[in-house]
Short mmCIF file of C-alpha atoms in Angstrom, two decimals:
data_model
loop_
_atom_site.label_atom_id
_atom_site.label_comp_id
_atom_site.label_asym_id
_atom_site.label_seq_id
_atom_site.Cartn_x
_atom_site.Cartn_y
_atom_site.Cartn_z
CA UNK A 102 116.61 51.13 115.39
CA UNK A 103 117.85 54.67 114.51
CA UNK A 104 117.38 53.85 110.90
CA UNK A 105 113.75 52.68 111.48
CA UNK A 106 112.83 55.90 113.49
CA UNK A 107 114.42 57.96 110.71
CA UNK A 108 112.49 56.39 108.05
CA UNK A 109 109.37 56.64 110.02
CA UNK A 110 109.82 60.37 110.62
CA UNK A 111 110.67 61.05 107.03
CA UNK A 112 107.40 59.09 105.98
CA UNK A 113 105.37 61.06 108.59
CA UNK A 114 106.79 64.32 107.15
CA UNK A 115 105.83 63.49 103.74
CA UNK A 116 102.26 62.47 104.90
CA UNK A 117 101.56 65.67 106.69
CA UNK A 118 102.92 67.83 103.85
CA UNK A 119 100.90 65.83 101.24
CA UNK A 120 97.69 66.07 103.38
CA UNK A 121 98.06 69.82 103.71
CA UNK A 122 97.72 70.59 100.01
CA UNK A 123 94.61 69.69 98.24
CA UNK A 124 95.46 68.57 94.65
CA UNK A 125 93.28 69.93 91.95
CA UNK A 126 93.03 67.87 88.79
CA UNK A 127 92.89 70.11 85.75
CA UNK A 128 89.60 69.51 83.97
CA UNK A 129 89.29 68.36 80.28
CA UNK A 130 89.25 71.23 77.93
CA UNK A 131 90.58 73.70 80.61
CA UNK A 132 93.31 75.02 78.22
CA UNK A 133 90.71 75.68 75.47
CA UNK A 134 88.53 77.41 77.95
CA UNK A 135 91.45 79.68 79.06
CA UNK A 136 92.09 80.64 75.37
CA UNK A 137 88.47 81.48 74.92
CA UNK A 138 88.34 83.48 78.21
CA UNK A 139 91.39 85.41 77.14
CA UNK A 140 90.15 86.07 73.64
CA UNK A 141 86.77 87.36 74.57
CA UNK A 142 85.93 91.12 74.93
CA UNK A 143 85.68 92.04 78.49
CA UNK A 144 83.88 94.68 80.50
CA UNK A 145 81.10 95.01 78.00
CA UNK A 146 77.46 95.26 78.97
CA UNK A 147 75.91 91.98 80.32
CA UNK A 148 72.27 92.24 81.52
CA UNK A 149 72.38 88.64 82.44
CA UNK A 150 74.39 89.72 85.44
CA UNK A 151 73.03 93.22 85.39
CA UNK A 152 76.36 94.72 84.37
CA UNK A 153 75.96 98.05 82.40
CA UNK A 154 79.47 97.94 80.93
CA UNK A 155 82.61 99.71 81.93
CA UNK A 156 82.16 102.97 83.87
CA UNK A 157 85.28 104.63 82.39
CA UNK A 158 86.40 103.53 78.77
CA UNK A 159 90.00 104.54 79.42
CA UNK A 160 90.20 101.82 81.98
CA UNK A 161 88.87 99.02 79.74
CA UNK A 162 92.30 98.07 78.22
CA UNK A 163 94.07 98.31 81.53
CA UNK A 164 91.48 96.09 83.33
CA UNK A 165 91.35 93.62 80.45
CA UNK A 166 95.14 93.19 80.50
CA UNK A 167 95.14 92.60 84.27
CA UNK A 168 92.38 90.03 83.90
CA UNK A 169 94.20 88.41 81.03
CA UNK A 170 97.40 88.23 83.12
CA UNK A 171 95.45 86.34 85.79
CA UNK A 172 94.05 83.91 83.36
CA UNK A 173 97.69 83.28 82.19
CA UNK A 174 98.69 82.67 85.85
CA UNK A 175 95.88 80.00 86.22
CA UNK A 176 96.73 78.47 82.94
CA UNK A 177 100.42 78.11 83.77
CA UNK A 178 99.35 76.35 87.01
CA UNK A 179 96.80 74.17 85.33
CA UNK A 180 99.59 73.00 82.78
CA UNK A 181 101.89 72.14 85.52
CA UNK A 182 99.70 69.02 86.40
CA UNK A 183 100.46 69.12 90.12
CA UNK A 184 98.15 72.12 90.97
CA UNK A 185 97.09 72.60 94.49
CA UNK A 186 94.45 74.78 96.01
CA UNK A 187 97.32 76.83 97.52
CA UNK A 188 98.65 77.48 94.00
CA UNK A 189 95.44 78.89 92.76
CA UNK A 190 94.88 80.82 95.90
CA UNK A 191 98.34 82.46 95.34
CA UNK A 192 97.39 83.29 91.91
CA UNK A 193 94.16 84.86 93.04
CA UNK A 194 96.19 87.07 95.44
CA UNK A 195 98.68 88.02 92.84
CA UNK A 196 95.96 88.73 90.28
CA UNK A 197 94.11 90.98 92.61
CA UNK A 198 97.26 92.83 93.69
CA UNK A 199 97.61 93.98 90.12
CA UNK A 200 94.55 96.06 90.62
CA UNK A 201 95.91 98.03 93.73
CA UNK A 202 97.48 100.81 91.79
CA UNK A 203 94.02 101.77 90.13
CA UNK A 204 91.65 100.38 92.69
CA UNK A 205 90.28 103.78 93.62
CA UNK A 206 89.57 104.51 89.98
CA UNK A 207 87.50 101.37 89.57
CA UNK A 208 83.74 101.88 90.34
CA UNK A 209 81.82 99.32 92.29
CA UNK A 210 80.15 97.63 89.32
CA UNK A 211 83.54 97.20 87.65
CA UNK A 212 84.99 95.71 90.80
CA UNK A 213 82.16 93.38 90.82
CA UNK A 214 82.82 92.39 87.27
CA UNK A 215 86.54 91.84 88.03
CA UNK A 216 85.45 89.45 90.87
CA UNK A 217 83.07 87.77 88.30
CA UNK A 218 85.93 87.22 86.03
CA UNK A 219 87.97 85.71 88.71
CA UNK A 220 85.05 83.33 89.55
CA UNK A 221 85.03 82.35 85.83
CA UNK A 222 88.69 81.35 86.04
CA UNK A 223 88.00 79.49 89.23
CA UNK A 224 85.19 77.57 87.58
CA UNK A 225 87.46 76.55 84.73
CA UNK A 226 89.82 74.76 87.07
CA UNK A 227 87.15 73.60 89.66
CA UNK A 228 88.27 75.81 92.44
CA UNK A 229 85.33 76.21 94.84
CA UNK A 230 86.47 79.20 96.97
CA UNK A 231 88.84 82.18 96.87
CA UNK A 232 89.23 81.86 100.65
CA UNK A 233 87.67 85.35 101.11
CA UNK A 234 90.17 87.10 98.78
CA UNK A 235 87.41 88.26 96.41
CA UNK A 236 85.16 89.43 99.13
CA UNK A 237 88.27 91.42 100.62
CA UNK A 238 88.96 92.91 97.25
CA UNK A 239 85.34 93.90 96.77
CA UNK A 240 84.40 95.12 100.30
CA UNK A 241 87.72 95.37 102.15
CA UNK A 242 86.93 92.60 104.65
CA UNK A 243 87.72 89.02 105.04
CA UNK A 244 84.73 86.76 106.28
CA UNK A 245 87.07 84.18 107.44
CA UNK A 246 88.26 86.45 110.18
#
């Protein structure tokens, strides 16, 4: 009887831990899209999204490096094959944290562009939400609270 209860509890534990993390299947061509994303020039004028280009040219290589590091984080998670929503949420948080030291130097349009780049990364892996992290980065508030 004790053995049956132990087995039941172990199975119950695994069921709850498995249900708590939404698996995200890496889409076809995701790795190719990550490489294209990292290779493209960033913070250039893009009137499709009404972005005038970087406000301070000296920040361009710094911001580009930070965005590309975030892309590498996403790519590593996607290569794992067992990616969860939580893994990508952690990568978003880690990526946005890289901007803390220069946050006040980044103007509003460039912060919006940073968020748009993160949205592109999310689209590559099929992640639907940043759980308010991009909004918090942009405006300093979390809509989930």
